[in-house]
Amino acid sequence: MSDFENFFRTDIVPEELSIDSLSFVGDAVYSLYFRIKTLRSAKRRTGYQHNLTLLYVEAKGQRKALEVIEKFLSEEERIIVRRGYNSRGARKRGDDENYKCATALEALVGYLFLKGRYRRLEELLEKVENDVSSWKKCAERDSKT
């Protein structure tokens, strides 16, 4: 195993981190995942890739993503989502429902990543990707009108 692979294997115990710290990590993991996915599917100019990635990573898109996966979550995962939704970081934006849901999703992603539950994380993110494909078609259609 390379040093780079070992870098992601961590002895950090997610349960000992604040929910906002989990969201911080989750934001990075989620964004990187969809940036790479976008590169694979949209081999065009970076402006197009950026706009496509925004469908996934903006708060509004993350709220939709959370709605897509909620019914598939275990009780443990639901607890993390609930904590993320009610976190101090989520409340910074006041009553912004999109931001609260985005923080909740990021907390879950960070938690699963740091627990090393990569298959589960990929399973959930693939559900998001499959659903967002329909948003992408709508966005492309709307941009032509």
PDB file of C-alpha atoms in Angstrom, residues 73 80 100 111 126 140 145:
ATOM      1  CA  LEU A  73     -30.343   4.958   5.943  1.00  0.00           C
ATOM      2  CA  ILE A  80     -25.694  11.309  12.385  1.00  0.00           C
ATOM      3  CA  LYS A 100     -29.184  22.436   7.255  1.00  0.00           C
ATOM      4  CA  TYR A 111     -18.709   9.839   9.343  1.00  0.00           C
ATOM      5  CA  GLU A 126     -24.300   6.142  -6.442  1.00  0.00           C
ATOM      6  CA  GLU A 140     -29.282  20.988 -19.862  1.00  0.00           C
ATOM      7  CA  THR A 145     -34.350  27.469 -23.829  1.00  0.00           C
TER       8      THR A 145
END
